[in-house]
Amino acid sequence: MKQLYIFIFLLSITRTLQGQNQQVLTPIGFSEVSITDAFWKPKMEKVATTTLQTCILQTEVKTPRIRNFEKVARKQGEKHEGIYYDDSDVYKALEAIAYALKTHPDPALEKKADEWIDKIAAAQLPDGYLNTYYTLNELENRWTDMEKHEDYCAGHLIEAAVAYYNTTGKRKLLDVAIRFANHIDSTFRLANRPWVSGHQEIELALVKLYKVSQEERHLKLADWFLAQRGRGFGKGVIWDSWKDPAYCQDAVPVKEQKEITGHAVRAMYLYTGAADVAVNTGDTGYMKAMKTVWEDVVHRNMYVTGGIGSSGRNEGFSQDYDLPNESAYCETCASVGMVFWNQRMNALTGESKYIDVLERSLYNGALDGLSLSGDRFFYGNPLASNATHERKEWFGTACCPSNIARLVASLGDYIYAKSANGIWVNLFVSSDAKIKLADNEVSVSMQTNFPLEGKVKISLSPSTQNRFALYIRIPSWADGEPVSGNLYKYLTNYQSNISFFVNGKKVEVKVEKGYAVIERQWEARDEVSFSLPMDVRRVIAREEVSQNKDRVALQRGALIYCVEGIDNNGKAWDFYLPDNAKFTESKQQILHEPIIALQTEAITFKPTPDGQGLKPEKKKITAIPYYTWCNRGKTQMQVWLPRRVHSIRINYDE
Amino acid sequence: MKQLYIFIFLLSITRTLQGQNQQVLTPIGFSEVSITDAFWKPKMEKVATTTLQTCILQTEVKTPRIRNFEKVARKQGEKHEGIYYDDSDVYKALEAIAYALKTHPDPALEKKADEWIDKIAAAQLPDGYLNTYYTLNELENRWTDMEKHEDYCAGHLIEAAVAYYNTTGKRKLLDVAIRFANHIDSTFRLANRPWVSGHQEIELALVKLYKVSQEERHLKLADWFLAQRGRGFGKGVIWDSWKDPAYCQDAVPVKEQKEITGHAVRAMYLYTGAADVAVNTGDTGYMKAMKTVWEDVVHRNMYVTGGIGSSGRNEGFSQDYDLPNESAYCETCASVGMVFWNQRMNALTGESKYIDVLERSLYNGALDGLSLSGDRFFYGNPLASNATHERKEWFGTACCPSNIARLVASLGDYIYAKSANGIWVNLFVSSDAKIKLADNEVSVSMQTNFPLEGKVKISLSPSTQNRFALYIRIPSWADGEPVSGNLYKYLTNYQSNISFFVNGKKVEVKVEKGYAVIERQWEARDEVSFSLPMDVRRVIAREEVSQNKDRVALQRGALIYCVEGIDNNGKAWDFYLPDNAKFTESKQQILHEPIIALQTEAITFKPTPDGQGLKPEKKKITAIPYYTWCNRGKTQMQVWLPRRVHSIRINYDE
């Protein structure tokens, strides 16, 4: 049986490495995009300063993460402190620094990064191995426990190395990463030694490395890691009779997977890596499986915030349609992973629905993980709170802070893409970019106040007058349904027709795969303009989601709203919102963050003075964008607001 | 500094081993007591059959616990399966079997125990060491990690060995235990090598061993373990900058402790062991500290069920007065530990308040851990549930099932005690006992239907006519306050005068330390009778317990009541109970368990058909004894019932 697997596996490697690149779109990298946006630019600046300084302080001073590397170099028999996967936080912070340096050069920050890199390089063993936990504590046991995140840490090292090389041109960390990757390749793939990564991550990292190193072995190793899964090699190591193989997506081979299971971040990194391998090998098997898995995520297991992984027990997925609000896990890293994976799915298909999900996860589930001040974090992002949640300075397992930092710092990656004869606008973010199309270079400039307002202007200046198509994503929320599938729908049917203008004149557009296509001869300073509909929409969930029975969520543009106690006399769980309540919008600030708040009138019930009765009473309520909650202390919150009363609890507010 | 500690420590050992035994009471052991009780006898029979068979099935067949011992004996390089402390579950099941065999002889069960004992003995190393995890996986690392429960497992081995020897007279396991204890004594105490037990338990076990072995070194070793704590030896091993030394009661020396902290079960075992050492060495230092710690537990940190340890995060104590109901951890083992500790405190002081707490923990917090069917268990015992809790067949960490089994099997230990000239009745349980008082042997026979009814008759037949005192505990709940301290009090003042009769004639009694004292010349078949007040009492918590604001708990005799959804149209969180509501009592059965149910009329609010309004409505409610909840499926439950409305939540039932 095992021989058969190996045969099939070799056959598939051979076939796929000869295949055709299926990628429809090439995303424009963040280094080609200059962001001028009122919403995102201040956040990127905050990340480049406050958030990264927080990561540095925690990594270097308040926790022993950097000190572990120093100990390896000192060789004085000192033991590892912290958790065995702590190296990864150093690498991920370094990756975020690399992205920030590209857009916000800062010699002091670069010096700090070089200092870290020297320490990391000094901790690499002569054979290329690099892991402070094993090197300090039990080197004789390295590579014996697939669950101990050695390859996961390697993956983050590789990602950091590629990012730092791309920003600075400095090869030191890249060479460290290549030596480590080659060590892994020799130890496993070339030695034909089975190994299932207990926490996927190295697959996508190796494809990034391959793009820089151009060494085929790095791509082959990524593919090899994918092919290891679901063959039973992890039995007794990363899973056993006590632990489910589906937890780490090891129950069936990746290409045969149909359902989303287990740990959400592991799953997202796995599928991102599979998509990257598919693009570079032309292997269609992964994509076929992933389309089915994606539907399982988005049609049955995704929160309205784009968050995933409802259960804290496994940091992951539970049953279809089980989407509890207060106990929602929705790890920040999982939403970051949704951004990664959906970008790949969009690039491979040219379909806008993947960006709809990406945008939802980005503006809601992921962004919620970072405080407005930039120095506090959510690990989980619940959709309701009884004033029990608060943002933290750091975590014992500190994956989320540097993950949201690297995402925001590289936001430019997700705005534009190109195809053979087209420029694709995926997100609405004020920015300038130069995009090469065949022999033409097009200067693109977008101006918008999205997500606060819906007007968007895009100026195009081709270097040579030329015919090409501009593809503008029509967000699903603007056009009849909040998101692909029918997990969520609008309470009332809604159809908007967005009018597109070129140089002020309305143009007819055709719509392809969710994009408005304007194909013409473009001239310098041509300006495309349109308005996205920004009215407040009531979203309801399908009835299978029992937690949202008789409830409604509010969405305005890309933003999901919530009601927080601090704006509502301390209580957010004591009212219902009649379906005919009208909203008024007002510009407000939460700390320094400008927002559009929604005001309306709900119904509450007030106890009589003796506490023996209840009488109905109007309650003015204010809703704010979900990503801004919990920046003003611990307070009640809910995203899904009751539309009517079907039950009450008495005295459960405290 | 370390030298100073060692000096003080040696001084204290020397002094205390010369001290006087302070014990006021000697508990009568369960083997001297024959239980005939309608409440407890069926439970003991269920434990002796169903519960123990469940433990055997899980330990031997469904999990690898016994197989680990077999592997050690086979010496074929097989690895340990399961968790490193799993040996302890085997020992604790064996201890429960030993108790059950005493009262329910069963040759098949004894054969099974002998079979296990052979396997355990075969796994002992020549130097006395016995631990399947280390022996199979990393013998070279034994005794290097104080947190890995080697001494904890040793403690449970010792307890099992003593129990089995006491029941059967067979020495095989006892000799294994003595060899292991001597190995530990040589490795640490005699070698002057610091060691802080990461999970206390061995201290109390060693005192039990000392009583059988009569070897002074076993008592000295117990005292030595106690004296190790709070001196910094655990730093970097069982606690560090990431983990609080208070978690395992290692922040200050035991005799200087004033507050209850950390892991609840560790704390209970520690103080039980300290009390046992104090009794046998006459050292007053432990007792002084423990009286203060006990007040901290009972006056500020105990649930009305006698459960302790409110927080699941540390399986232990949080802040004073922080007693959340739904998330209450209240581990079954911690309530078992409360029974152990409070019995010792009572024996050392002769004060009834300790038995008040023991009884509360036994009939509520501990007994709730065992299903009525005897084969399902609660690890935690919350005081409210939104239909999310259910009893389990077993646990990964399986300490609770065998712990509640051994407690119930040895229930006879807690009913009677004696002093130089007195017989003490602590619990009200139908039973026959022979109690030796100087040259007199007194046959005691108690008849009662407690806790369902309050009448108690006690017949005394001394072998020689003799003057001695009968001390009958007057439960605090019968006499003005639910429990020592003012954490809980009755809603309305209440004073009951219990009348005592001897041979039908009322007698005046004096009250000492919470006991009614009847001192006289007793003759054969003298009968003492009295009635405990069994009316329903409303208990309220002090206002510092914010979770119980505007709430009331119902207590009838020793039993705390709760309202469960299954008896109340599926909902237990939707009403308030006016202070003037009257109760009616009715005999019912839950499965086969006879109970007194309480019926009364509460107020709920029902949504209007359109869900836009609420109107008050009477709701008949039924309350049942807390220990019987969750035996009929997953359903809402609460112990603390709202007395009035101060707030509502809308649509949070699902």
Coordinates of N, CA and C in Angstrom, one line a residue, chain A residues 39 43 303-309 324-332 335 359-372 377-385 389-391 404 451 553-567 573 590 593-598 622-633 635-641:
Chain A
F39 N -7.8 55.8 5.2 CA -8.1 54.7 6.2 C -6.9 53.9 6.5
K43 N -2.9 53.5 9.6 CA -2.7 52.2 10.2 C -1.3 51.6 9.9
Y303 N -18.0 33.2 9.8 CA -18.7 34.2 10.5 C -19.0 35.4 9.5
V304 N -19.9 36.2 9.8 CA -20.2 37.3 9.0 C -19.1 38.3 9.0
T305 N -18.2 38.2 9.9 CA -17.0 39.1 9.9 C -15.9 38.5 9.1
G306 N -16.1 37.4 8.4 CA -15.0 36.7 7.7 C -14.1 35.9 8.6
G307 N -14.4 35.9 9.9 CA -13.6 35.1 10.8 C -14.0 33.6 10.7
I308 N -13.0 32.8 11.0 CA -13.3 31.3 10.9 C -12.7 30.6 12.1
G309 N -13.2 29.4 12.3 CA -12.8 28.6 13.5 C -13.6 29.0 14.7
P324 N -21.3 30.0 17.2 CA -21.6 30.7 18.4 C -21.0 32.1 18.4
N325 N -21.6 33.1 19.0 CA -21.1 34.4 18.9 C -20.2 34.8 20.1
E326 N -20.6 34.5 21.3 CA -19.8 35.0 22.4 C -18.6 34.1 22.6
S327 N -18.7 32.8 22.3 CA -17.5 32.0 22.4 C -16.8 31.8 21.1
A328 N -17.1 32.6 20.1 CA -16.5 32.5 18.8 C -15.0 32.6 19.0
Y329 N -14.2 31.7 18.4 CA -12.7 31.8 18.6 C -12.2 32.8 17.5
C330 N -12.5 32.5 16.2 CA -12.1 33.5 15.2 C -10.7 34.1 15.4
E331 N -9.7 33.2 15.5 CA -8.4 33.7 15.7 C -8.0 34.7 14.7
T332 N -7.3 35.8 15.1 CA -6.8 36.8 14.2 C -5.9 36.1 13.1
S335 N -8.0 34.7 10.3 CA -8.5 35.7 9.3 C -7.3 36.2 8.4
E359 N -11.8 40.6 1.4 CA -12.2 42.0 1.9 C -12.9 41.9 3.3
R360 N -13.8 40.9 3.4 CA -14.6 40.7 4.6 C -13.7 40.4 5.7
S361 N -12.8 39.4 5.5 CA -11.9 39.0 6.6 C -10.9 40.1 6.9
L362 N -10.5 40.8 5.9 CA -9.5 41.9 6.2 C -10.0 43.0 7.0
Y363 N -11.2 43.6 6.6 CA -11.7 44.8 7.2 C -12.4 44.5 8.5
N364 N -12.7 43.2 8.8 CA -13.5 42.9 10.0 C -12.7 41.9 10.9
G365 N -12.7 40.6 10.5 CA -12.1 39.6 11.3 C -10.6 39.8 11.6
A366 N -9.8 40.3 10.6 CA -8.4 40.4 10.8 C -8.1 41.8 11.5
L367 N -8.7 42.8 11.0 CA -8.3 44.2 11.5 C -8.8 44.3 12.9
D368 N -9.8 43.6 13.3 CA -10.2 43.6 14.7 C -9.1 43.1 15.7
G369 N -8.2 42.4 15.2 CA -7.1 41.8 16.0 C -6.1 42.9 16.5
L370 N -6.1 44.1 15.9 CA -5.2 45.1 16.2 C -5.9 46.3 16.8
S371 N -5.5 46.8 18.0 CA -6.1 47.9 18.6 C -5.9 49.2 17.8
L372 N -6.8 50.1 18.0 CA -6.6 51.4 17.3 C -5.3 52.1 17.7
F377 N -3.7 43.7 21.4 CA -4.1 42.7 20.4 C -5.3 41.8 20.9
F378 N -6.0 41.3 19.9 CA -7.0 40.2 20.2 C -6.4 38.9 19.6
Y379 N -6.4 37.9 20.3 CA -6.0 36.5 19.8 C -7.3 36.0 19.1
G380 N -8.4 36.0 19.9 CA -9.7 35.6 19.3 C -10.6 36.8 19.1
N381 N -11.5 36.7 18.2 CA -12.3 37.9 17.9 C -13.8 37.5 17.9
P382 N -14.4 37.5 19.1 CA -15.8 37.1 19.3 C -16.7 38.1 18.7
L383 N -18.0 37.6 18.4 CA -19.0 38.5 17.9 C -20.0 38.9 18.9
A384 N -19.7 38.6 20.2 CA -20.5 39.1 21.3 C -19.7 39.0 22.5
S385 N -19.9 39.9 23.4 CA -19.1 39.8 24.7 C -19.9 40.4 25.8
H389 N -14.2 40.4 27.5 CA -13.0 40.4 26.6 C -12.2 41.7 26.8
E390 N -10.9 41.6 26.6 CA -10.1 42.8 26.5 C -8.9 42.5 25.6
R391 N -8.4 43.6 25.0 CA -7.2 43.4 24.2 C -6.0 43.3 25.1
I404 N -0.7 40.1 12.3 CA -1.5 41.2 11.8 C -0.6 42.4 11.4
P451 N -13.4 52.9 3.5 CA -14.8 52.4 3.5 C -15.8 53.3 4.2
A553 N -27.7 41.3 11.5 CA -26.4 42.0 11.6 C -26.4 43.2 10.6
L554 N -25.7 44.3 11.0 CA -25.7 45.5 10.2 C -24.4 45.6 9.4
Q555 N -24.6 45.8 8.1 CA -23.4 46.0 7.2 C -23.5 47.3 6.4
R556 N -22.4 48.0 6.4 CA -22.4 49.2 5.5 C -21.1 49.2 4.7
G557 N -21.3 48.9 3.4 CA -20.1 48.7 2.6 C -19.4 47.5 3.0
A558 N -18.1 47.6 3.2 CA -17.3 46.4 3.6 C -17.3 46.1 5.1
L559 N -17.9 47.1 5.8 CA -17.8 47.0 7.3 C -19.0 46.4 7.9
I560 N -18.8 45.4 8.8 CA -19.8 44.9 9.7 C -19.8 45.8 11.0
Y561 N -21.0 46.0 11.4 CA -21.2 46.9 12.6 C -21.5 46.1 13.9
C562 N -21.3 46.7 15.0 CA -21.7 46.1 16.3 C -22.2 47.2 17.2
V563 N -22.9 46.7 18.2 CA -23.4 47.6 19.3 C -22.6 47.4 20.5
E564 N -21.9 48.4 21.0 CA -21.0 48.2 22.2 C -21.6 49.0 23.4
G565 N -21.5 48.4 24.5 CA -22.1 49.0 25.8 C -21.7 50.4 26.0
I566 N -20.5 50.7 25.7 CA -20.0 52.1 26.1 C -20.8 53.2 25.4
D567 N -21.3 52.9 24.3 CA -22.1 53.9 23.6 C -23.6 53.8 23.9
W573 N -27.0 44.1 25.4 CA -27.7 42.9 25.2 C -29.1 43.0 25.7
I590 N -13.5 57.4 17.2 CA -13.2 56.5 18.3 C -11.7 56.6 18.6
E593 N -9.7 57.5 15.5 CA -10.2 56.8 14.3 C -11.5 57.4 13.8
P594 N -11.5 58.0 12.6 CA -12.8 58.5 12.1 C -13.7 57.4 11.7
I595 N -14.9 57.4 12.1 CA -15.9 56.4 11.7 C -17.2 57.0 11.3
I596 N -18.0 56.2 10.6 CA -19.4 56.6 10.4 C -20.2 55.7 11.5
A597 N -20.8 56.4 12.4 CA -21.6 55.7 13.4 C -23.1 55.6 12.9
L598 N -23.8 54.6 13.3 CA -25.2 54.5 12.9 C -26.1 54.6 14.2
T622 N -26.5 53.2 19.3 CA -25.5 53.6 18.4 C -24.7 52.3 18.0
A623 N -24.5 52.1 16.7 CA -23.7 51.0 16.2 C -22.4 51.6 15.6
I624 N -21.3 50.8 15.8 CA -20.0 51.3 15.3 C -19.3 50.1 14.5
P625 N -18.4 50.5 13.7 CA -17.7 49.4 12.9 C -17.1 48.3 13.9
Y626 N -17.3 47.1 13.6 CA -16.9 46.0 14.4 C -15.4 46.1 14.8
Y627 N -14.6 46.5 13.8 CA -13.1 46.4 14.1 C -12.7 47.5 15.1
T628 N -13.6 48.4 15.5 CA -13.2 49.4 16.4 C -13.7 49.1 17.9
W629 N -14.3 48.0 18.1 CA -14.8 47.7 19.4 C -13.7 47.4 20.4
C630 N -14.0 47.5 21.7 CA -13.1 47.2 22.7 C -11.8 48.0 22.7
N631 N -11.9 49.2 22.3 CA -10.8 50.2 22.4 C -11.0 51.2 23.5
R632 N -12.2 51.0 24.2 CA -12.5 52.0 25.3 C -12.9 51.2 26.5
G633 N -12.2 50.1 26.8 CA -12.4 49.4 28.0 C -13.3 48.2 27.8
T635 N -16.5 46.1 27.9 CA -17.9 46.5 27.8 C -18.7 45.4 27.0
Q636 N -20.0 45.4 27.2 CA -20.8 44.4 26.4 C -20.7 44.8 24.9
M637 N -20.9 43.8 24.1 CA -21.0 44.0 22.6 C -21.7 42.9 21.9
Q638 N -22.4 43.3 20.9 CA -22.9 42.2 20.0 C -23.0 42.7 18.6
V639 N -22.7 41.7 17.7 CA -22.9 42.0 16.2 C -24.3 41.6 15.8
W640 N -24.8 40.5 16.2 CA -26.1 40.0 15.8 C -27.1 40.5 16.8
L641 N -28.0 41.4 16.3 CA -28.9 42.1 17.2 C -30.3 41.4 17.1

